PDB file of C-alpha atoms in Angstrom:
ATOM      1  CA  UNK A   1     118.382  91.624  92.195  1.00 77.00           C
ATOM      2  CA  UNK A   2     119.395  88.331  93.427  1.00 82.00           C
ATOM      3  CA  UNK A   3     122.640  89.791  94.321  1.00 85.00           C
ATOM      4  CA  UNK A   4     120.808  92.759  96.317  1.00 84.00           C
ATOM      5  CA  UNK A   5     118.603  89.600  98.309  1.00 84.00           C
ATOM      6  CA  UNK A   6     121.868  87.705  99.059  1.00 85.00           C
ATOM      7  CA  UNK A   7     123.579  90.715 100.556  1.00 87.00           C
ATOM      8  CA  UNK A   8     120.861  91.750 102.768  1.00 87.00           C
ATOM      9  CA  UNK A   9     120.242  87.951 103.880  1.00 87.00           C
ATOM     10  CA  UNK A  10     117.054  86.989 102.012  1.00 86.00           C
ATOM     11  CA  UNK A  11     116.661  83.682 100.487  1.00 85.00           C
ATOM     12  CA  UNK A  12     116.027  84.135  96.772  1.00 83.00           C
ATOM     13  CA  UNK A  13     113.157  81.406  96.640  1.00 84.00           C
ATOM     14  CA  UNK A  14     111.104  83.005  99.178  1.00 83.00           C
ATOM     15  CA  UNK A  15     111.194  87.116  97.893  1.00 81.00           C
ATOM     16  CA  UNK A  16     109.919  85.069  94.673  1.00 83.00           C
ATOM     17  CA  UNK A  17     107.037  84.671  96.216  1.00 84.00           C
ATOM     18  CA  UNK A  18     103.990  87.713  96.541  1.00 81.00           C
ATOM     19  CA  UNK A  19     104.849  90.410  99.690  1.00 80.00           C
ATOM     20  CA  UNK A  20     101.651  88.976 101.725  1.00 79.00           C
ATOM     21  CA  UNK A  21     103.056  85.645 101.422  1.00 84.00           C
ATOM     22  CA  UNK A  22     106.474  86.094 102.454  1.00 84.00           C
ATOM     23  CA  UNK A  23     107.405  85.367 105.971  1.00 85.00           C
ATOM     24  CA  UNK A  24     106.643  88.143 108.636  1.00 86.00           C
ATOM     25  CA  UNK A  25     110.371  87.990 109.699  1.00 86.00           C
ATOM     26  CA  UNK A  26     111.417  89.323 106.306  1.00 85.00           C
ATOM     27  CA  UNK A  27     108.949  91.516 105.966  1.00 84.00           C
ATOM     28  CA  UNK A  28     109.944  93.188 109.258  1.00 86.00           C
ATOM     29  CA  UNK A  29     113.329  93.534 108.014  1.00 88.00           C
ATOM     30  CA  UNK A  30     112.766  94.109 104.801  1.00 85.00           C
ATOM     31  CA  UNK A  31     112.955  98.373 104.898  1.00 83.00           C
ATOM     32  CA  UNK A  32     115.790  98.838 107.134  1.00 87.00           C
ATOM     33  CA  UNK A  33     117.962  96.144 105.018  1.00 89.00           C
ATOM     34  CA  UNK A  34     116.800  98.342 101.926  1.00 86.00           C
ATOM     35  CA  UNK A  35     117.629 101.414 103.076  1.00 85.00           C
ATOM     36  CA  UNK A  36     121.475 100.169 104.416  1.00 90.00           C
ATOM     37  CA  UNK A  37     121.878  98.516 101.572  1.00 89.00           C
ATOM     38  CA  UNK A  38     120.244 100.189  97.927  1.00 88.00           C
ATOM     39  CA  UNK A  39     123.288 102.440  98.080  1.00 89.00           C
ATOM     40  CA  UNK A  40     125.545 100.629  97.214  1.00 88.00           C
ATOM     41  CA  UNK A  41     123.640  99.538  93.997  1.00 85.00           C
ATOM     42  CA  UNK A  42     123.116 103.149  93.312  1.00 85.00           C
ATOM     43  CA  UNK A  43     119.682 103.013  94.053  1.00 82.00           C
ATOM     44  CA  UNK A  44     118.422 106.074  95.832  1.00 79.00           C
ATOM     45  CA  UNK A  45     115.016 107.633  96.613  1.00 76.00           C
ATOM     46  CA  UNK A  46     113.219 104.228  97.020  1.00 74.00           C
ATOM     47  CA  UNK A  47     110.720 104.755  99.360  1.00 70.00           C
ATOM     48  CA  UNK A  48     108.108 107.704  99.353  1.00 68.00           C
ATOM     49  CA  UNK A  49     105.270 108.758 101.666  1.00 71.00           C
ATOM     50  CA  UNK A  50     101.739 107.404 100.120  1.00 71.00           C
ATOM     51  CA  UNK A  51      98.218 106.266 101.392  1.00 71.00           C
ATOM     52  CA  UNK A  52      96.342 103.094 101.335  1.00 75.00           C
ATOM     53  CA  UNK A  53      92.620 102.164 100.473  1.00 72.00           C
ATOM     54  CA  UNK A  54      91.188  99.605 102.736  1.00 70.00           C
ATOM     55  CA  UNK A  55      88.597  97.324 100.692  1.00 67.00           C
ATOM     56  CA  UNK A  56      86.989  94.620 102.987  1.00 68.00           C
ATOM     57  CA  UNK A  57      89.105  92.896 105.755  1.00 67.00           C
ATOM     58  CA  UNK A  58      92.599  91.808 103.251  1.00 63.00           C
ATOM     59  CA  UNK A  59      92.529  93.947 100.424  1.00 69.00           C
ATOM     60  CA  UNK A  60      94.718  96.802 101.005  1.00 76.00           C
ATOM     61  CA  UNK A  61      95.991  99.099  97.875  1.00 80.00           C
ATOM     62  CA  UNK A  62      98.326 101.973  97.992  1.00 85.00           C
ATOM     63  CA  UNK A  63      97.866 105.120  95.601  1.00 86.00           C
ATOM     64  CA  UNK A  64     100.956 104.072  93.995  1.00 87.00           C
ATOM     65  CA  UNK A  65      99.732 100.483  92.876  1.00 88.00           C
ATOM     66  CA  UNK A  66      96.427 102.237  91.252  1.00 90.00           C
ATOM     67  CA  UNK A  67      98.920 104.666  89.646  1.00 92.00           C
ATOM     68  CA  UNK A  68     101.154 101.712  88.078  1.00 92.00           C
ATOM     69  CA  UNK A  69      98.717  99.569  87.435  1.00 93.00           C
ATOM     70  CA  UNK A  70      96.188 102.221  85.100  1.00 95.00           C
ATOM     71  CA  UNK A  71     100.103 103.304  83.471  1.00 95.00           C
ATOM     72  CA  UNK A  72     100.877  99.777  82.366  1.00 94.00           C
ATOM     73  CA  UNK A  73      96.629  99.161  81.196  1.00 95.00           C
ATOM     74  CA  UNK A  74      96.895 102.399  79.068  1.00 94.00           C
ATOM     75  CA  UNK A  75     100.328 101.514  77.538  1.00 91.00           C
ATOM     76  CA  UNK A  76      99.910  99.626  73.662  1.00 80.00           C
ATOM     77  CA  UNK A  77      98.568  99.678  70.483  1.00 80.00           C
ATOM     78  CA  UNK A  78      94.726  99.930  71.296  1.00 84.00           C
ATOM     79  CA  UNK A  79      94.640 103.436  72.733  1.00 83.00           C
ATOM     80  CA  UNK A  80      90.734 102.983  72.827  1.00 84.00           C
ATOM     81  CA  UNK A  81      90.430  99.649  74.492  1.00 88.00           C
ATOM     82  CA  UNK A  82      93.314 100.467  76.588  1.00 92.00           C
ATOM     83  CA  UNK A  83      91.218 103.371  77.888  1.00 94.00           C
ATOM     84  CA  UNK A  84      88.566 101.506  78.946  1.00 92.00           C
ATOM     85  CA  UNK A  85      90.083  98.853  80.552  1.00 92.00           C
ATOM     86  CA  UNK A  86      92.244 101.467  82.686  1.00 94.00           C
ATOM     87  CA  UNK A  87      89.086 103.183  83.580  1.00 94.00           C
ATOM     88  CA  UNK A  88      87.689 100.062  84.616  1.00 93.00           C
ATOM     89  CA  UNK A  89      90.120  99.450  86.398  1.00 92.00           C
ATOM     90  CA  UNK A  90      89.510 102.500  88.783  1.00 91.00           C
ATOM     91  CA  UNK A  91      85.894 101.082  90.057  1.00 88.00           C
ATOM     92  CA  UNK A  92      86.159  99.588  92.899  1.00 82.00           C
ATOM     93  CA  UNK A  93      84.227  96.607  91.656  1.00 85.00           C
ATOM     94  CA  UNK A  94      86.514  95.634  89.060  1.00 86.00           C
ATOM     95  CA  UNK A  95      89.447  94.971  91.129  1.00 86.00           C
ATOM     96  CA  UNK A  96      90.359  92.095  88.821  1.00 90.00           C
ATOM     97  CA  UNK A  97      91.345  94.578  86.173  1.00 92.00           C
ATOM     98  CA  UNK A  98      93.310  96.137  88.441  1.00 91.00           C
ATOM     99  CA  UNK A  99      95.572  93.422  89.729  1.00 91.00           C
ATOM    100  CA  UNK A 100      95.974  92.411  85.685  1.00 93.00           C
ATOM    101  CA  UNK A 101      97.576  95.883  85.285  1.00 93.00           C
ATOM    102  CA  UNK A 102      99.716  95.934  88.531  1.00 91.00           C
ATOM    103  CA  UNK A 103     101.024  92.287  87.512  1.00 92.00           C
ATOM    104  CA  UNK A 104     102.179  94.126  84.025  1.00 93.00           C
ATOM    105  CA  UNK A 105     103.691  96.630  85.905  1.00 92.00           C
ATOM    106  CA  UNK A 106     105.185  94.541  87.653  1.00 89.00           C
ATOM    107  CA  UNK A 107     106.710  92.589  84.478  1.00 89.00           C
ATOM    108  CA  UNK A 108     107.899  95.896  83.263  1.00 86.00           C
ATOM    109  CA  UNK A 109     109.695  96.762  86.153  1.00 83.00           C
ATOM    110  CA  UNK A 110     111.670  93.252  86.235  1.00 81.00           C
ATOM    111  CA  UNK A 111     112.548  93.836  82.871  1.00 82.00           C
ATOM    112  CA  UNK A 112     114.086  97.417  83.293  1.00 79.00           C
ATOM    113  CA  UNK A 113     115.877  95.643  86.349  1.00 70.00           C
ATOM    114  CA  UNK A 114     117.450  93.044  84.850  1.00 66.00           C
TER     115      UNK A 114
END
């Protein structure tokens, strides 16, 4: 990963940092440098065509968060409390439960990448 950042430009420090925090020069250049340059790490297929839900003025969450986000609350040992907290997580008032399962998405996906 840090080699993928270096090669498009981006300092490592700040794509540490969460997407709405990052500077709004990267994230303008952010796609284009991913598309040129995922090739050449064999990675193919990375974006895909999805939809948002707007919740209040800043919250924004794409279909594909939700969907990561139950996947990683369901996943363990507790199949029945698991449940529950992944279909908590789907109410719109529980967004907190949410963004626990997207951050171990999240965890899971840096661990498959590195």
């Amino acid at each position: 990963m840090q080699l993928l950042l270096g090669r498009m430009g981006f300092a490592y420090d700040e794509c540490k940092q969460k997407f709405e925090y990052m500077s709004v020069k990267i994230k303008r250049r952010m796609k284009d440098m991913f598309v040129q340059y995922l090739p050449e790490f064999g990675l193919t297929d990375f974006y895909y065509r999805g939809f948002f839900l707007l919740h209040g003025c800043s919250s924004k969450l794409s279909a594909a968060d939700v969907v990561y986000g139950v996947t990683a609350l369901l996943e363990g040992s507790s199949a029945s409390r698991q449940f529950g907290d992944a279909y908590d997580a789907l109410s719109v008032n529980n967004l907190d439960k949410l963004e626990n399962g997207m951050r171990k998405a999240i965890r899971v996906q840096r661990v498959i990448l590195i």
